[in-house]
PDB file of C-alpha atoms in Angstrom:
ATOM      1  CA  MET A   1      -9.411  67.297 -32.285  1.00  0.00           C
ATOM      2  CA  ILE A   2     -13.049  66.590 -32.023  1.00  0.00           C
ATOM      3  CA  THR A   3     -12.822  64.558 -35.259  1.00  0.00           C
ATOM      4  CA  ILE A   4      -9.930  62.501 -33.895  1.00  0.00           C
ATOM      5  CA  LEU A   5     -11.837  61.664 -30.759  1.00  0.00           C
ATOM      6  CA  TYR A   6     -14.925  60.731 -32.759  1.00  0.00           C
ATOM      7  CA  HIS A   7     -13.026  58.278 -34.875  1.00  0.00           C
ATOM      8  CA  PHE A   8     -11.181  56.874 -31.864  1.00  0.00           C
ATOM      9  CA  LYS A   9     -14.451  56.140 -30.092  1.00  0.00           C
ATOM     10  CA  LYS A  10     -15.788  54.490 -33.256  1.00  0.00           C
ATOM     11  CA  PHE A  11     -12.629  52.401 -33.480  1.00  0.00           C
ATOM     12  CA  ARG A  12     -12.847  51.361 -29.821  1.00  0.00           C
ATOM     13  CA  SER A  13     -16.523  50.325 -30.209  1.00  0.00           C
ATOM     14  CA  LEU A  14     -15.708  48.331 -33.355  1.00  0.00           C
ATOM     15  CA  LEU A  15     -12.763  46.610 -31.553  1.00  0.00           C
ATOM     16  CA  ALA A  16     -14.934  45.704 -28.582  1.00  0.00           C
ATOM     17  CA  PHE A  17     -17.602  44.319 -30.904  1.00  0.00           C
ATOM     18  CA  MET A  18     -14.932  42.199 -32.668  1.00  0.00           C
ATOM     19  CA  LEU A  19     -13.556  40.864 -29.422  1.00  0.00           C
ATOM     20  CA  PHE A  20     -16.993  39.994 -28.155  1.00  0.00           C
ATOM     21  CA  GLY A  21     -17.745  38.122 -31.414  1.00  0.00           C
ATOM     22  CA  MET A  22     -14.433  36.158 -31.091  1.00  0.00           C
ATOM     23  CA  ALA A  23     -15.265  35.301 -27.509  1.00  0.00           C
ATOM     24  CA  THR A  24     -18.722  33.944 -28.357  1.00  0.00           C
ATOM     25  CA  TRP A  25     -17.256  32.055 -31.308  1.00  0.00           C
ATOM     26  CA  VAL A  26     -14.951  30.250 -28.940  1.00  0.00           C
ATOM     27  CA  ASN A  27     -17.782  29.586 -26.461  1.00  0.00           C
ATOM     28  CA  ALA A  28     -19.931  28.127 -29.284  1.00  0.00           C
ATOM     29  CA  ASN A  29     -17.219  25.617 -30.234  1.00  0.00           C
ATOM     30  CA  GLU A  30     -16.182  24.981 -26.681  1.00  0.00           C
ATOM     31  CA  CYS A  31     -19.862  24.276 -25.865  1.00  0.00           C
ATOM     32  CA  LYS A  32     -20.106  21.644 -28.600  1.00  0.00           C
ATOM     33  CA  GLU A  33     -16.763  20.142 -27.747  1.00  0.00           C
ATOM     34  CA  LEU A  34     -17.465  19.714 -24.090  1.00  0.00           C
ATOM     35  CA  TYR A  35     -20.727  17.949 -24.876  1.00  0.00           C
ATOM     36  CA  LEU A  36     -19.165  15.640 -27.449  1.00  0.00           C
ATOM     37  CA  GLN A  37     -16.405  14.803 -24.939  1.00  0.00           C
ATOM     38  CA  GLY A  38     -19.093  13.729 -22.497  1.00  0.00           C
ATOM     39  CA  LYS A  39     -18.388  16.640 -20.065  1.00  0.00           C
ATOM     40  CA  ILE A  40     -22.085  17.318 -19.562  1.00  0.00           C
ATOM     41  CA  ASN A  41     -22.023  19.583 -16.570  1.00  0.00           C
ATOM     42  CA  ASP A  42     -19.259  21.815 -18.082  1.00  0.00           C
ATOM     43  CA  ALA A  43     -21.142  21.926 -21.365  1.00  0.00           C
ATOM     44  CA  PHE A  44     -24.291  22.973 -19.592  1.00  0.00           C
ATOM     45  CA  GLU A  45     -22.593  25.810 -17.805  1.00  0.00           C
ATOM     46  CA  VAL A  46     -20.868  27.153 -20.988  1.00  0.00           C
ATOM     47  CA  CYS A  47     -23.984  26.792 -23.056  1.00  0.00           C
ATOM     48  CA  SER A  48     -26.240  28.477 -20.592  1.00  0.00           C
ATOM     49  CA  SER A  49     -23.791  31.352 -20.215  1.00  0.00           C
ATOM     50  CA  MET A  50     -23.465  31.748 -24.015  1.00  0.00           C
ATOM     51  CA  SER A  51     -27.293  31.507 -24.438  1.00  0.00           C
ATOM     52  CA  GLN A  52     -27.753  34.441 -21.993  1.00  0.00           C
ATOM     53  CA  ALA A  53     -25.000  36.525 -23.506  1.00  0.00           C
ATOM     54  CA  SER A  54     -25.717  36.033 -27.218  1.00  0.00           C
ATOM     55  CA  PRO A  55     -28.329  37.828 -29.320  1.00  0.00           C
ATOM     56  CA  VAL A  56     -31.408  35.778 -30.157  1.00  0.00           C
ATOM     57  CA  ASP A  57     -31.144  34.332 -33.665  1.00  0.00           C
ATOM     58  CA  SER A  58     -27.310  34.508 -33.568  1.00  0.00           C
ATOM     59  CA  TYR A  59     -25.150  31.441 -34.413  1.00  0.00           C
ATOM     60  CA  ASP A  60     -24.070  31.135 -30.812  1.00  0.00           C
ATOM     61  CA  TYR A  61     -27.490  31.384 -29.405  1.00  0.00           C
ATOM     62  CA  LEU A  62     -28.936  28.740 -31.835  1.00  0.00           C
ATOM     63  CA  TRP A  63     -26.103  26.292 -31.207  1.00  0.00           C
ATOM     64  CA  SER A  64     -26.329  26.826 -27.382  1.00  0.00           C
ATOM     65  CA  GLN A  65     -29.986  25.998 -27.524  1.00  0.00           C
ATOM     66  CA  LEU A  66     -29.485  22.863 -29.598  1.00  0.00           C
ATOM     67  CA  ILE A  67     -26.834  21.633 -27.241  1.00  0.00           C
ATOM     68  CA  LEU A  68     -28.945  22.500 -24.169  1.00  0.00           C
ATOM     69  CA  PHE A  69     -31.723  20.319 -25.666  1.00  0.00           C
ATOM     70  CA  ASP A  70     -29.263  17.498 -26.194  1.00  0.00           C
ATOM     71  CA  ILE A  71     -28.095  17.781 -22.473  1.00  0.00           C
ATOM     72  CA  GLU A  72     -31.679  17.640 -21.173  1.00  0.00           C
ATOM     73  CA  PHE A  73     -32.450  14.791 -23.443  1.00  0.00           C
ATOM     74  CA  HIS A  74     -29.268  12.981 -22.455  1.00  0.00           C
ATOM     75  CA  LYS A  75     -30.284  13.359 -18.767  1.00  0.00           C
ATOM     76  CA  GLY A  76     -33.669  11.854 -19.551  1.00  0.00           C
ATOM     77  CA  ASP A  77     -35.632  15.055 -19.000  1.00  0.00           C
ATOM     78  CA  HIS A  78     -37.484  14.525 -22.292  1.00  0.00           C
ATOM     79  CA  GLU A  79     -40.429  16.799 -21.652  1.00  0.00           C
ATOM     80  CA  VAL A  80     -38.196  19.687 -20.491  1.00  0.00           C
ATOM     81  CA  ALA A  81     -36.056  19.132 -23.561  1.00  0.00           C
ATOM     82  CA  LEU A  82     -39.130  19.132 -25.821  1.00  0.00           C
ATOM     83  CA  GLN A  83     -40.563  22.377 -24.392  1.00  0.00           C
ATOM     84  CA  LYS A  84     -37.150  24.030 -24.976  1.00  0.00           C
ATOM     85  CA  LEU A  85     -37.061  22.826 -28.494  1.00  0.00           C
ATOM     86  CA  LEU A  86     -40.627  23.937 -29.237  1.00  0.00           C
ATOM     87  CA  LYS A  87     -39.942  27.391 -28.008  1.00  0.00           C
ATOM     88  CA  PHE A  88     -36.626  27.508 -29.908  1.00  0.00           C
ATOM     89  CA  SER A  89     -38.209  26.079 -33.169  1.00  0.00           C
ATOM     90  CA  LYS A  90     -40.335  29.313 -33.543  1.00  0.00           C
ATOM     91  CA  LEU A  91     -37.272  31.447 -34.274  1.00  0.00           C
ATOM     92  CA  ASP A  92     -36.105  32.401 -37.682  1.00  0.00           C
ATOM     93  CA  MET A  93     -33.138  30.226 -38.599  1.00  0.00           C
ATOM     94  CA  SER A  94     -31.245  28.866 -41.590  1.00  0.00           C
ATOM     95  CA  SER A  95     -32.158  25.638 -43.304  1.00  0.00           C
ATOM     96  CA  SER A  96     -29.125  23.993 -41.726  1.00  0.00           C
ATOM     97  CA  PHE A  97     -30.367  24.832 -38.191  1.00  0.00           C
ATOM     98  CA  ARG A  98     -33.908  23.948 -39.075  1.00  0.00           C
ATOM     99  CA  TYR A  99     -32.544  20.502 -40.111  1.00  0.00           C
ATOM    100  CA  GLU A 100     -31.012  20.061 -36.655  1.00  0.00           C
ATOM    101  CA  VAL A 101     -34.319  20.979 -34.936  1.00  0.00           C
ATOM    102  CA  LEU A 102     -36.328  18.569 -37.023  1.00  0.00           C
ATOM    103  CA  ARG A 103     -33.987  15.706 -36.312  1.00  0.00           C
ATOM    104  CA  ARG A 104     -34.203  16.355 -32.575  1.00  0.00           C
ATOM    105  CA  GLN A 105     -37.993  16.439 -32.765  1.00  0.00           C
ATOM    106  CA  GLY A 106     -37.765  13.079 -34.482  1.00  0.00           C
ATOM    107  CA  HIS A 107     -35.475  11.802 -31.737  1.00  0.00           C
ATOM    108  CA  TYR A 108     -37.991  12.801 -29.079  1.00  0.00           C
ATOM    109  CA  PHE A 109     -40.888  10.859 -30.696  1.00  0.00           C
ATOM    110  CA  ARG A 110     -38.619   7.860 -31.524  1.00  0.00           C
ATOM    111  CA  VAL A 111     -37.630   7.572 -27.858  1.00  0.00           C
ATOM    112  CA  LYS A 112     -41.384   7.821 -26.971  1.00  0.00           C
ATOM    113  CA  LYS A 113     -42.028   4.985 -29.449  1.00  0.00           C
ATOM    114  CA  ARG A 114     -44.337   7.235 -31.452  1.00  0.00           C
ATOM    115  CA  TYR A 115     -42.781   6.279 -34.792  1.00  0.00           C
ATOM    116  CA  LEU A 116     -45.243   7.816 -37.141  1.00  0.00           C
ATOM    117  CA  PRO A 117     -44.584  11.496 -36.026  1.00  0.00           C
ATOM    118  CA  ALA A 118     -40.872  10.608 -35.622  1.00  0.00           C
ATOM    119  CA  LYS A 119     -40.841   9.408 -39.278  1.00  0.00           C
ATOM    120  CA  ASP A 120     -42.566  12.643 -40.377  1.00  0.00           C
ATOM    121  CA  TYR A 121     -39.873  14.824 -38.698  1.00  0.00           C
ATOM    122  CA  TYR A 122     -37.013  12.671 -39.993  1.00  0.00           C
ATOM    123  CA  GLN A 123     -38.503  12.820 -43.494  1.00  0.00           C
ATOM    124  CA  ASP A 124     -38.758  16.644 -43.298  1.00  0.00           C
ATOM    125  CA  ALA A 125     -35.124  16.712 -42.251  1.00  0.00           C
ATOM    126  CA  LEU A 126     -34.146  14.446 -45.079  1.00  0.00           C
ATOM    127  CA  THR A 127     -35.853  16.838 -47.552  1.00  0.00           C
ATOM    128  CA  ILE A 128     -33.697  19.721 -46.257  1.00  0.00           C
ATOM    129  CA  ALA A 129     -30.568  17.570 -46.476  1.00  0.00           C
ATOM    130  CA  GLU A 130     -31.373  16.817 -50.099  1.00  0.00           C
ATOM    131  CA  GLU A 131     -31.982  20.531 -50.786  1.00  0.00           C
ATOM    132  CA  LEU A 132     -28.636  21.391 -49.209  1.00  0.00           C
ATOM    133  CA  ASN A 133     -26.964  18.567 -50.964  1.00  0.00           C
ATOM    134  CA  SER A 134     -25.114  17.753 -47.739  1.00  0.00           C
ATOM    135  CA  ASN A 135     -23.580  14.267 -47.459  1.00  0.00           C
ATOM    136  CA  VAL A 136     -23.172  14.609 -43.724  1.00  0.00           C
ATOM    137  CA  LYS A 137     -26.849  15.432 -43.241  1.00  0.00           C
ATOM    138  CA  LEU A 138     -27.858  12.768 -45.811  1.00  0.00           C
ATOM    139  CA  ALA A 139     -25.928  10.132 -43.930  1.00  0.00           C
ATOM    140  CA  LYS A 140     -27.579  11.086 -40.609  1.00  0.00           C
ATOM    141  CA  SER A 141     -31.083  11.174 -42.062  1.00  0.00           C
ATOM    142  CA  TYR A 142     -30.755   7.856 -43.756  1.00  0.00           C
ATOM    143  CA  ASN A 143     -29.586   6.359 -40.429  1.00  0.00           C
ATOM    144  CA  ASP A 144     -32.511   7.982 -38.609  1.00  0.00           C
ATOM    145  CA  LEU A 145     -35.108   6.684 -40.965  1.00  0.00           C
ATOM    146  CA  GLY A 146     -33.439   3.345 -41.128  1.00  0.00           C
ATOM    147  CA  LEU A 147     -33.984   3.015 -37.401  1.00  0.00           C
ATOM    148  CA  ILE A 148     -37.664   3.890 -37.661  1.00  0.00           C
ATOM    149  CA  PHE A 149     -38.165   1.256 -40.337  1.00  0.00           C
ATOM    150  CA  LEU A 150     -36.300  -1.257 -38.128  1.00  0.00           C
ATOM    151  CA  LYS A 151     -38.664  -0.463 -35.259  1.00  0.00           C
ATOM    152  CA  GLU A 152     -41.619  -0.916 -37.698  1.00  0.00           C
ATOM    153  CA  LYS A 153     -40.170  -4.323 -38.742  1.00  0.00           C
ATOM    154  CA  LYS A 154     -39.927  -3.037 -42.266  1.00  0.00           C
ATOM    155  CA  TYR A 155     -36.468  -4.688 -42.716  1.00  0.00           C
ATOM    156  CA  ASP A 156     -35.966  -4.249 -46.516  1.00  0.00           C
ATOM    157  CA  GLU A 157     -36.460  -0.517 -46.158  1.00  0.00           C
ATOM    158  CA  SER A 158     -34.272  -0.306 -43.100  1.00  0.00           C
ATOM    159  CA  ILE A 159     -31.341  -2.220 -44.599  1.00  0.00           C
ATOM    160  CA  ASN A 160     -31.561  -0.041 -47.814  1.00  0.00           C
ATOM    161  CA  LEU A 161     -31.376   3.245 -45.787  1.00  0.00           C
ATOM    162  CA  LEU A 162     -28.743   2.003 -43.287  1.00  0.00           C
ATOM    163  CA  THR A 163     -26.536   0.714 -46.163  1.00  0.00           C
ATOM    164  CA  GLN A 164     -26.827   4.127 -47.938  1.00  0.00           C
ATOM    165  CA  SER A 165     -25.855   5.839 -44.687  1.00  0.00           C
ATOM    166  CA  LEU A 166     -22.833   3.613 -44.103  1.00  0.00           C
ATOM    167  CA  LYS A 167     -21.667   4.140 -47.668  1.00  0.00           C
ATOM    168  CA  ILE A 168     -21.600   7.912 -47.250  1.00  0.00           C
ATOM    169  CA  LYS A 169     -20.115   7.674 -43.821  1.00  0.00           C
ATOM    170  CA  ARG A 170     -17.282   5.537 -45.130  1.00  0.00           C
ATOM    171  CA  GLU A 171     -16.639   8.141 -47.837  1.00  0.00           C
ATOM    172  CA  LEU A 172     -16.566  10.876 -45.149  1.00  0.00           C
ATOM    173  CA  ASN A 173     -14.222   8.701 -43.097  1.00  0.00           C
ATOM    174  CA  ASP A 174     -15.818   9.586 -39.732  1.00  0.00           C
ATOM    175  CA  PRO A 175     -15.175   6.671 -37.352  1.00  0.00           C
ATOM    176  CA  GLU A 176     -17.825   7.669 -34.812  1.00  0.00           C
ATOM    177  CA  TYR A 177     -20.588   7.891 -37.392  1.00  0.00           C
ATOM    178  CA  ILE A 178     -19.343   4.711 -39.144  1.00  0.00           C
ATOM    179  CA  ARG A 179     -19.485   2.784 -35.814  1.00  0.00           C
ATOM    180  CA  THR A 180     -23.035   3.983 -35.076  1.00  0.00           C
ATOM    181  CA  THR A 181     -24.545   2.764 -38.416  1.00  0.00           C
ATOM    182  CA  ILE A 182     -22.521  -0.573 -38.399  1.00  0.00           C
ATOM    183  CA  THR A 183     -23.937  -1.163 -34.885  1.00  0.00           C
ATOM    184  CA  ASN A 184     -27.453  -0.425 -36.189  1.00  0.00           C
ATOM    185  CA  LEU A 185     -26.968  -2.881 -39.107  1.00  0.00           C
ATOM    186  CA  GLY A 186     -25.826  -5.541 -36.583  1.00  0.00           C
ATOM    187  CA  LEU A 187     -29.072  -4.967 -34.684  1.00  0.00           C
ATOM    188  CA  LEU A 188     -31.046  -5.313 -37.877  1.00  0.00           C
ATOM    189  CA  TYR A 189     -29.354  -8.574 -38.788  1.00  0.00           C
ATOM    190  CA  PHE A 190     -30.001  -9.840 -35.235  1.00  0.00           C
ATOM    191  CA  LYS A 191     -33.677  -9.027 -35.580  1.00  0.00           C
ATOM    192  CA  THR A 192     -33.868 -10.918 -38.929  1.00  0.00           C
ATOM    193  CA  ASP A 193     -32.088 -13.983 -37.402  1.00  0.00           C
ATOM    194  CA  GLU A 194     -28.943 -13.441 -39.512  1.00  0.00           C
ATOM    195  CA  TYR A 195     -26.713 -14.051 -36.558  1.00  0.00           C
ATOM    196  CA  ASP A 196     -23.413 -14.489 -38.464  1.00  0.00           C
ATOM    197  CA  SER A 197     -23.866 -11.127 -40.118  1.00  0.00           C
ATOM    198  CA  ALA A 198     -24.881  -9.604 -36.862  1.00  0.00           C
ATOM    199  CA  ILE A 199     -21.751 -10.830 -35.080  1.00  0.00           C
ATOM    200  CA  GLU A 200     -19.573  -9.702 -37.982  1.00  0.00           C
ATOM    201  CA  HIS A 201     -21.007  -6.159 -37.825  1.00  0.00           C
ATOM    202  CA  TYR A 202     -20.708  -5.985 -34.050  1.00  0.00           C
ATOM    203  CA  GLN A 203     -17.093  -7.095 -34.189  1.00  0.00           C
ATOM    204  CA  GLU A 204     -16.323  -4.542 -36.865  1.00  0.00           C
ATOM    205  CA  ALA A 205     -17.905  -1.811 -34.815  1.00  0.00           C
ATOM    206  CA  GLU A 206     -15.759  -2.793 -31.786  1.00  0.00           C
ATOM    207  CA  LYS A 207     -12.545  -2.400 -33.873  1.00  0.00           C
ATOM    208  CA  ILE A 208     -13.245   1.167 -34.880  1.00  0.00           C
TER     209      ILE A 208
END
């Protein structure tokens, strides 16, 4: 009888752990989806709750912190977002998460028009993307660095990187990513006085 009760308690504990894991998995995905849908306040509530409930270094905790940074950044609270990111970046994490952190650090400095540190962070992110051999990450990093070179008026380097990014994004067939890079190419052509090409790219982006 004692043996049966012992195993029953172990089974009940295991079941509770599995249910908790399923719940946090749903929250992690819900958190990201709400943010991507533009439901910022809802995303903030879900991410904050998930961050408090999840073990530090867990998948759910790491993603919640990334999205909370994005939310603060989206709201224009750049310094608050940066402090959150700096604290978060000290944790142990996989290369994939480290890539996301480095990109966001690059975003911060790009918005602040500090292009040299932005480029350094974007380059570090690109190095990880190459190590992981991830087309999704490579496409994002090429786009990020292409924008920096555009800001620096290094147009040849910019068009090379943006074109590489667009090629990969077309292969991935992701409309949102494709639209972003086509728009950036339109901006580049506008800056180089190639107005017909700029209009062509803007029109293509509008159709996606």
